[in-house]
Tab-separated table of C-alpha atoms in Angstrom:
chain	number	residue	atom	x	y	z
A	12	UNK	CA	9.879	-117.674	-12.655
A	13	UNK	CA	5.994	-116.669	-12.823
A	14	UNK	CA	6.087	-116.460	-8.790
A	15	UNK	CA	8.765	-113.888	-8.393
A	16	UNK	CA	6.400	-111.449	-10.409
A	17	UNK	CA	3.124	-112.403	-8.620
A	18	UNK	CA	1.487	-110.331	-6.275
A	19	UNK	CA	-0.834	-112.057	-4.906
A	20	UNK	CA	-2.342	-111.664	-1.553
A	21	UNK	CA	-0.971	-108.068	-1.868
A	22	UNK	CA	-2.992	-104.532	-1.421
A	23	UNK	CA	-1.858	-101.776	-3.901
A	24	UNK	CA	-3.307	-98.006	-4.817
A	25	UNK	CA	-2.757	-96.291	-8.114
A	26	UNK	CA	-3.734	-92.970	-8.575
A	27	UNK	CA	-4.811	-91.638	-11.429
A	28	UNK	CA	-6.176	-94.799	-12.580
A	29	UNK	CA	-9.216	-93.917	-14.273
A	30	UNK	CA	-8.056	-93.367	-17.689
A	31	UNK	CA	-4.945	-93.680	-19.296
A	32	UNK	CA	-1.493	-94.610	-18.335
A	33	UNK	CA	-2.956	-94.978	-14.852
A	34	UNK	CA	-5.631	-97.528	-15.937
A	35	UNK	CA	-3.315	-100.057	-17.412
A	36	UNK	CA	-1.067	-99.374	-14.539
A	37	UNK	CA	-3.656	-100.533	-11.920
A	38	UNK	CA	-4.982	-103.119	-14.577
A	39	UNK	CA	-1.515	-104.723	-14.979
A	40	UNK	CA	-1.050	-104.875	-10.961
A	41	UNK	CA	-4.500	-106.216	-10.721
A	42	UNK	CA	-3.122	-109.286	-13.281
A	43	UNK	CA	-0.406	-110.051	-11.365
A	44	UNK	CA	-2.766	-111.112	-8.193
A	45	UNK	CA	-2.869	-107.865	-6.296
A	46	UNK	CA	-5.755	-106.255	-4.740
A	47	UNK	CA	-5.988	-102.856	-6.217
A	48	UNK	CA	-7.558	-99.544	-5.477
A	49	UNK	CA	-7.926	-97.147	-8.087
A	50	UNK	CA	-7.968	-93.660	-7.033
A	51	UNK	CA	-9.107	-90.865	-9.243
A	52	UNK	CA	-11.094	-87.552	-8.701
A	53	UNK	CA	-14.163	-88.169	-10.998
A	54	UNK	CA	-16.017	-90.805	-9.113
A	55	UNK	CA	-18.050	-91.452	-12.196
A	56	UNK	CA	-15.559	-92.487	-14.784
A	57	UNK	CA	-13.402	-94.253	-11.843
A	58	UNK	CA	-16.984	-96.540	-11.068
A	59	UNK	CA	-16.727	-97.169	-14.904
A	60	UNK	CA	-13.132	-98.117	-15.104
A	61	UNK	CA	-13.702	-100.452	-12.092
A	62	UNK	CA	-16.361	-102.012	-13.805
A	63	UNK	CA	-14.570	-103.012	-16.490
A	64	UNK	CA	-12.272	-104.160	-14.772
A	65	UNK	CA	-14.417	-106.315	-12.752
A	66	UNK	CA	-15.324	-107.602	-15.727
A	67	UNK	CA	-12.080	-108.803	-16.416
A	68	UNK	CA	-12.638	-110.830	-13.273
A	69	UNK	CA	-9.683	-108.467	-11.221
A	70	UNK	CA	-9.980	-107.592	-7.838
A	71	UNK	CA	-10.427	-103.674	-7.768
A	72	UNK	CA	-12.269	-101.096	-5.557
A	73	UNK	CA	-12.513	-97.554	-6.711
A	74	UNK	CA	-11.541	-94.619	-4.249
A	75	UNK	CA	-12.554	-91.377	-5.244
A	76	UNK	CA	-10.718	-88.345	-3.622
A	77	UNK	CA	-8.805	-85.407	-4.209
A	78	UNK	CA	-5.319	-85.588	-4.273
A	79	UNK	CA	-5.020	-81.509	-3.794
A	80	UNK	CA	-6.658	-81.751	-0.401
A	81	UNK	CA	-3.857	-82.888	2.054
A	82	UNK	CA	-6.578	-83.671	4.434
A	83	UNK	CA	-7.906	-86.185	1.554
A	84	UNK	CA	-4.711	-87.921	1.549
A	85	UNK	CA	-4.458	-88.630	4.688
A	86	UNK	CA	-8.049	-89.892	5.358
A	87	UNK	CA	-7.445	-91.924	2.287
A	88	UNK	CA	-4.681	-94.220	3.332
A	89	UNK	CA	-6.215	-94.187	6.564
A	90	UNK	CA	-9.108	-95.748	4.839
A	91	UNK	CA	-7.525	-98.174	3.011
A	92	UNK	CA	-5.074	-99.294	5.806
A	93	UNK	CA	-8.165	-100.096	8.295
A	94	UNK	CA	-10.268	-101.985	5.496
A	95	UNK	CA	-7.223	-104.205	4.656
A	96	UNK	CA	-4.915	-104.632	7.348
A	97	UNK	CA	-2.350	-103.932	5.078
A	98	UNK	CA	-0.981	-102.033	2.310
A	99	UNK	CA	1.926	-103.661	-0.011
A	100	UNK	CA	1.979	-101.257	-3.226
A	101	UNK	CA	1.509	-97.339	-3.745
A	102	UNK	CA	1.797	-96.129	-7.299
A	103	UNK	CA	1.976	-92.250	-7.248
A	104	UNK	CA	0.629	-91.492	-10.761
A	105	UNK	CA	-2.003	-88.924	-10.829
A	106	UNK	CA	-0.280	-85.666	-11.888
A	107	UNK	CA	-1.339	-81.957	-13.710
A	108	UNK	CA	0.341	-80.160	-15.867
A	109	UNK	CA	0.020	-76.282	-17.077
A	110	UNK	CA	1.390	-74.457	-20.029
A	111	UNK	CA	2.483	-71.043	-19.406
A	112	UNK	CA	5.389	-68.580	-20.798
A	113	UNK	CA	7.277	-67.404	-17.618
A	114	UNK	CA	6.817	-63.879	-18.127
A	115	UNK	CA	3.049	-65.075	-18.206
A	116	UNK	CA	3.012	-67.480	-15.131
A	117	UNK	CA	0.933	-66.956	-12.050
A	118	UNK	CA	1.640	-67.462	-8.572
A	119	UNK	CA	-1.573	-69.775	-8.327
A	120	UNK	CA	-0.532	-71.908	-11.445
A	121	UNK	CA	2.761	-73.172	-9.534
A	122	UNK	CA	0.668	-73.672	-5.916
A	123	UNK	CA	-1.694	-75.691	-8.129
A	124	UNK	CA	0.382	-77.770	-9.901
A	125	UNK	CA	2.919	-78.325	-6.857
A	126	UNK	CA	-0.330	-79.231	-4.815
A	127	UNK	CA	-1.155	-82.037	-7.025
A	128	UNK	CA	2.425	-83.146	-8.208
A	129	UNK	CA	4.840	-83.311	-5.250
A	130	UNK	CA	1.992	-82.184	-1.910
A	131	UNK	CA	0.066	-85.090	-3.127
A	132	UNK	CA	2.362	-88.019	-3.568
A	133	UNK	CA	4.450	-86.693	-0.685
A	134	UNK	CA	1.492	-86.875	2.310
A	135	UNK	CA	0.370	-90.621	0.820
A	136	UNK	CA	4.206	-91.903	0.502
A	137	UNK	CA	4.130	-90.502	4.276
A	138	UNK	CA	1.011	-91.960	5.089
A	139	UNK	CA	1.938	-95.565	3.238
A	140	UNK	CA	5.241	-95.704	4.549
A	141	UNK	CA	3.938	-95.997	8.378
A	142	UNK	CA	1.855	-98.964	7.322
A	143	UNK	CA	4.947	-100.592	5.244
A	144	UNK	CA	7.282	-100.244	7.676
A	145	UNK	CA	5.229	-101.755	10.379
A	146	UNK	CA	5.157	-105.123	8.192
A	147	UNK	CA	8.655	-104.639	7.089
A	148	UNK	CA	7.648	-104.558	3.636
A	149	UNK	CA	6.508	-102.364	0.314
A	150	UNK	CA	6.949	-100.784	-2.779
A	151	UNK	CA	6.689	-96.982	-3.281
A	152	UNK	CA	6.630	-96.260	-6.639
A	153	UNK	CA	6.062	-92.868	-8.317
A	154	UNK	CA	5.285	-91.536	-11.518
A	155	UNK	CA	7.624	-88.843	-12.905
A	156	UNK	CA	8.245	-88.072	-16.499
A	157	UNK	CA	10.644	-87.636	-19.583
A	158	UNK	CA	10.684	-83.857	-17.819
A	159	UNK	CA	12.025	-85.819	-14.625
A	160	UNK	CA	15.554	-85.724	-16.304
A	161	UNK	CA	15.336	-83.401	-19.055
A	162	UNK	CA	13.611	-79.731	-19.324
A	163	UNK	CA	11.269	-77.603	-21.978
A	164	UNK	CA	9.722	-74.266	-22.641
A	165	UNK	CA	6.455	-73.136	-21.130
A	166	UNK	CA	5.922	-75.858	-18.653
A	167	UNK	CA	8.349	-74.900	-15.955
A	168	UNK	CA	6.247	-75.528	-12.917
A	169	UNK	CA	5.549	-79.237	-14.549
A	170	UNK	CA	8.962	-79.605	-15.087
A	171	UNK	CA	10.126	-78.433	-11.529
A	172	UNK	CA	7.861	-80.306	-9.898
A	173	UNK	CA	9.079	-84.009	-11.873
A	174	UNK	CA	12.575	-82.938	-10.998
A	175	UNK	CA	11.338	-82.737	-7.598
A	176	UNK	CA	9.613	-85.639	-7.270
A	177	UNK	CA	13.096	-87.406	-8.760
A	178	UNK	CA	14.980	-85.925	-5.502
A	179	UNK	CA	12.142	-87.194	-3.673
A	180	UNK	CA	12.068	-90.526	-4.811
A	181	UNK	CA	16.007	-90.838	-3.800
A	182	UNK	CA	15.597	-89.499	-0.472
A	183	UNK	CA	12.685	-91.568	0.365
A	184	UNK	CA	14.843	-94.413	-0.955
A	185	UNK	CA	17.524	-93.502	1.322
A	186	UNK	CA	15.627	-93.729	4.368
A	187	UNK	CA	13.158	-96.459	3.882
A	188	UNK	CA	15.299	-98.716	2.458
A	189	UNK	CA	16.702	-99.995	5.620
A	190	UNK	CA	13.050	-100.717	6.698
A	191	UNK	CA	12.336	-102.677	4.088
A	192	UNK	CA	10.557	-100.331	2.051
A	193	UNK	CA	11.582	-99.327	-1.638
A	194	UNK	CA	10.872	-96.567	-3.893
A	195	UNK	CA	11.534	-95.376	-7.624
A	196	UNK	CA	10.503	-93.621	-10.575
A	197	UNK	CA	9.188	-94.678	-13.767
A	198	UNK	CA	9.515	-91.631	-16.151
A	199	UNK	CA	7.219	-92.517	-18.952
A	200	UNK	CA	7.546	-90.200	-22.699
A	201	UNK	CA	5.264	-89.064	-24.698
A	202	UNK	CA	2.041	-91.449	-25.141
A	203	UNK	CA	-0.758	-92.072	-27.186
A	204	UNK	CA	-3.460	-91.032	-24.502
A	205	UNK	CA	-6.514	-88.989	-24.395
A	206	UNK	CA	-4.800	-86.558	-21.906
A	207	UNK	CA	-2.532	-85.885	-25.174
A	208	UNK	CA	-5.625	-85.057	-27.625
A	209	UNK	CA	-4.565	-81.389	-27.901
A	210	UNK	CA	-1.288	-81.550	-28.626
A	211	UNK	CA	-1.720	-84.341	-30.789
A	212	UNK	CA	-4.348	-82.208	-33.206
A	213	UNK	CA	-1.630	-79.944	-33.662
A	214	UNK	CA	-0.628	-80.035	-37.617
A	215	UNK	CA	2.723	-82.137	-37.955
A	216	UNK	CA	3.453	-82.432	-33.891
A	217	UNK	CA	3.041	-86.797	-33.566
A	218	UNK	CA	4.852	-87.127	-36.930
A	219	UNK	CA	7.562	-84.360	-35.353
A	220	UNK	CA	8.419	-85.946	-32.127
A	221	UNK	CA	8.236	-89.214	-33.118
A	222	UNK	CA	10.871	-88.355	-35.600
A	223	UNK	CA	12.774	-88.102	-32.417
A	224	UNK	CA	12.388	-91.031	-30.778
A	225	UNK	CA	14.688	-93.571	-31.881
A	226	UNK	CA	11.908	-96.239	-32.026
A	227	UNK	CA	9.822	-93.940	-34.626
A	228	UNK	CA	6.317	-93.766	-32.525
A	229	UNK	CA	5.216	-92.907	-29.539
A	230	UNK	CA	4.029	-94.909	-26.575
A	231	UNK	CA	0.984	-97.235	-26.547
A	232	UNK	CA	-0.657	-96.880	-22.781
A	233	UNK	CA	-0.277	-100.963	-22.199
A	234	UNK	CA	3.088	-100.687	-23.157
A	235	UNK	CA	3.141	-99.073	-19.147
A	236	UNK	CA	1.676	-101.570	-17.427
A	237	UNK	CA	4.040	-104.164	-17.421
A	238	UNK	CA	6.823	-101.860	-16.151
A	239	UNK	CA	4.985	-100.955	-13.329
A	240	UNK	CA	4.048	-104.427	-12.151
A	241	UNK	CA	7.639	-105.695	-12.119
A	242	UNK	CA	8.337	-102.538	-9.989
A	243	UNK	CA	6.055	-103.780	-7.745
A	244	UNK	CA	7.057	-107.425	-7.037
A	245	UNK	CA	9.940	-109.360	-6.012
A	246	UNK	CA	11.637	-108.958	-9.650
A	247	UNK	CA	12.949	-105.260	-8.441
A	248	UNK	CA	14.189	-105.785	-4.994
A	249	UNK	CA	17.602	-104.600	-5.128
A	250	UNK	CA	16.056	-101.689	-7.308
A	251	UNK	CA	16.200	-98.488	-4.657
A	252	UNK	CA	16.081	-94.673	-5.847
A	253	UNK	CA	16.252	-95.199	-9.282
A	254	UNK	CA	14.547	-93.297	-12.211
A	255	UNK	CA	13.891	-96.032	-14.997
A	256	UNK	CA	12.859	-94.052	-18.170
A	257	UNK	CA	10.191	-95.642	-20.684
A	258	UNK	CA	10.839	-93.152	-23.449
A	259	UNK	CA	11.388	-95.256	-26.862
A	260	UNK	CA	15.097	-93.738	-26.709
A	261	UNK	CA	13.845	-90.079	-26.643
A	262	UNK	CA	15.848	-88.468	-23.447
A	263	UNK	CA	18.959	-90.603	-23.817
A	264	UNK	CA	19.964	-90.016	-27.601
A	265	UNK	CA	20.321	-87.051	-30.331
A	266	UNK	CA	18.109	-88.059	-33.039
A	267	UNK	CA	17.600	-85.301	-35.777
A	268	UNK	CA	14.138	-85.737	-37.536
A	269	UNK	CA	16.304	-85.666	-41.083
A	270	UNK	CA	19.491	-87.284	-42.603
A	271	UNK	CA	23.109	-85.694	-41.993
């Protein structure tokens, strides 16, 4: 059973993996035997999550790039591909979001966060895919949202852009499938991170949306990892185009927050 979830001898990129969600997804992939890359734009807190990791004794390299700059993307998997010979694993998770009323929104605020949230993962599933399907084998896997397959106020271009990177996901799924080559979604809910301290200060807000989740809290970041590191491996493959949700409950049921 353990070797159907192993990855061992395999070379994988998360992005986004300095901090958060993306941290214990590259940690988790690094457990299961892979070789992993962590990608972030700081280079300085990516150099400390890798040495932590290290510490753990896991096989990670950091990779410090932009994932706005197309040209970036490219030169990154280009990087990658040469240094290993290979490249098994691509977890799209590095994402931006911006809160604006419509009749407030700006032109540059949807470029931006379209940039970083579909341009981004789009150019490195392009780039990744050349390399998978010339060994007849990988796992694309990117990171939507609870706003992949639901919607809310003030964040439109967020929202838009984890719908689109749902249709993407499918249609990527469509074609690469017969090459070998997978992709899907994890849509994760609301989480306990430090990307969340703002909203989380708010007066009442945790105790308010936990009230509608049907499991009464919100997400711990290792509660992530796992997920991500059976998308990876031989566990999910006849899992194609699919959007798996890691919500608590929250977009598939009508909780109220009181009796009645």
């Amino acid at each position: 059973m353990t070797e159907i979830f192993s990855l061992k001898g395999q070379v994988a990129i998360v992005t986004g993996a300095s901090r958060g969600l993306g941290y214990e997804m590259a940690r988790a992939v690094a457990q299961s035997g892979a070789r992993v890359y962590l990608t972030a734009r700081g280079a300085d807190q990516l150099a400390v999550a890798v040495a932590t990791l290290r510490g753990q004794g896991l096989d990670v390299v950091a990779k410090a790039f932009d994932l706005a700059e197309p040209d970036a993307c490219v030169r990154a998997i280009a990087e990658i591909g040469a240094a290993e010979g290979r490249l098994d694993i691509l977890v799209n998770n590095a994402g931006i979001n911006a809160w604006e009323p419509l009749a407030e929104a700006k032109s540059a605020t949807w470029d931006r966060v379209m940039g970083t949230n579909i341009r981004g993962p789009y150019l490195l599933c392009r780039e990744a895919a050349r390399l998978m399907v010339a060994q007849g084998y990988g796992r694309l896997i990117n990171i939507g949202s609870a706003m992949a397959v639901a919607g809310r106020e003030k964040i439109t271009a967020y929202v838009a852009s984890k719908h689109g990177l749902a249709g993407m996901t499918r249609a990527l799924a469509a074609e690469l499938g017969p090459k070998g080559v997978t992709c899907n979604m994890m849509a994760p809910g609301y989480f306990l991170t430090d990307i969340n301290t703002t909203i989380l200060a708010r007066p009442g807000y945790e105790r308010g949306v936990s009230g509608r989740i049907p499991l009464g809290r919100w997400g711990n970041p290792d509660e992530v990892g796992g997920v991500v590191a059976f998308m990876a491996s031989k566990a999910s493959s006849y899992m194609n185009g699919h959007v798996l949700v890691v919500d608590g409950g929250l977009t598939e049921t009508f909780v109220l927050p009181v009796d009645g």
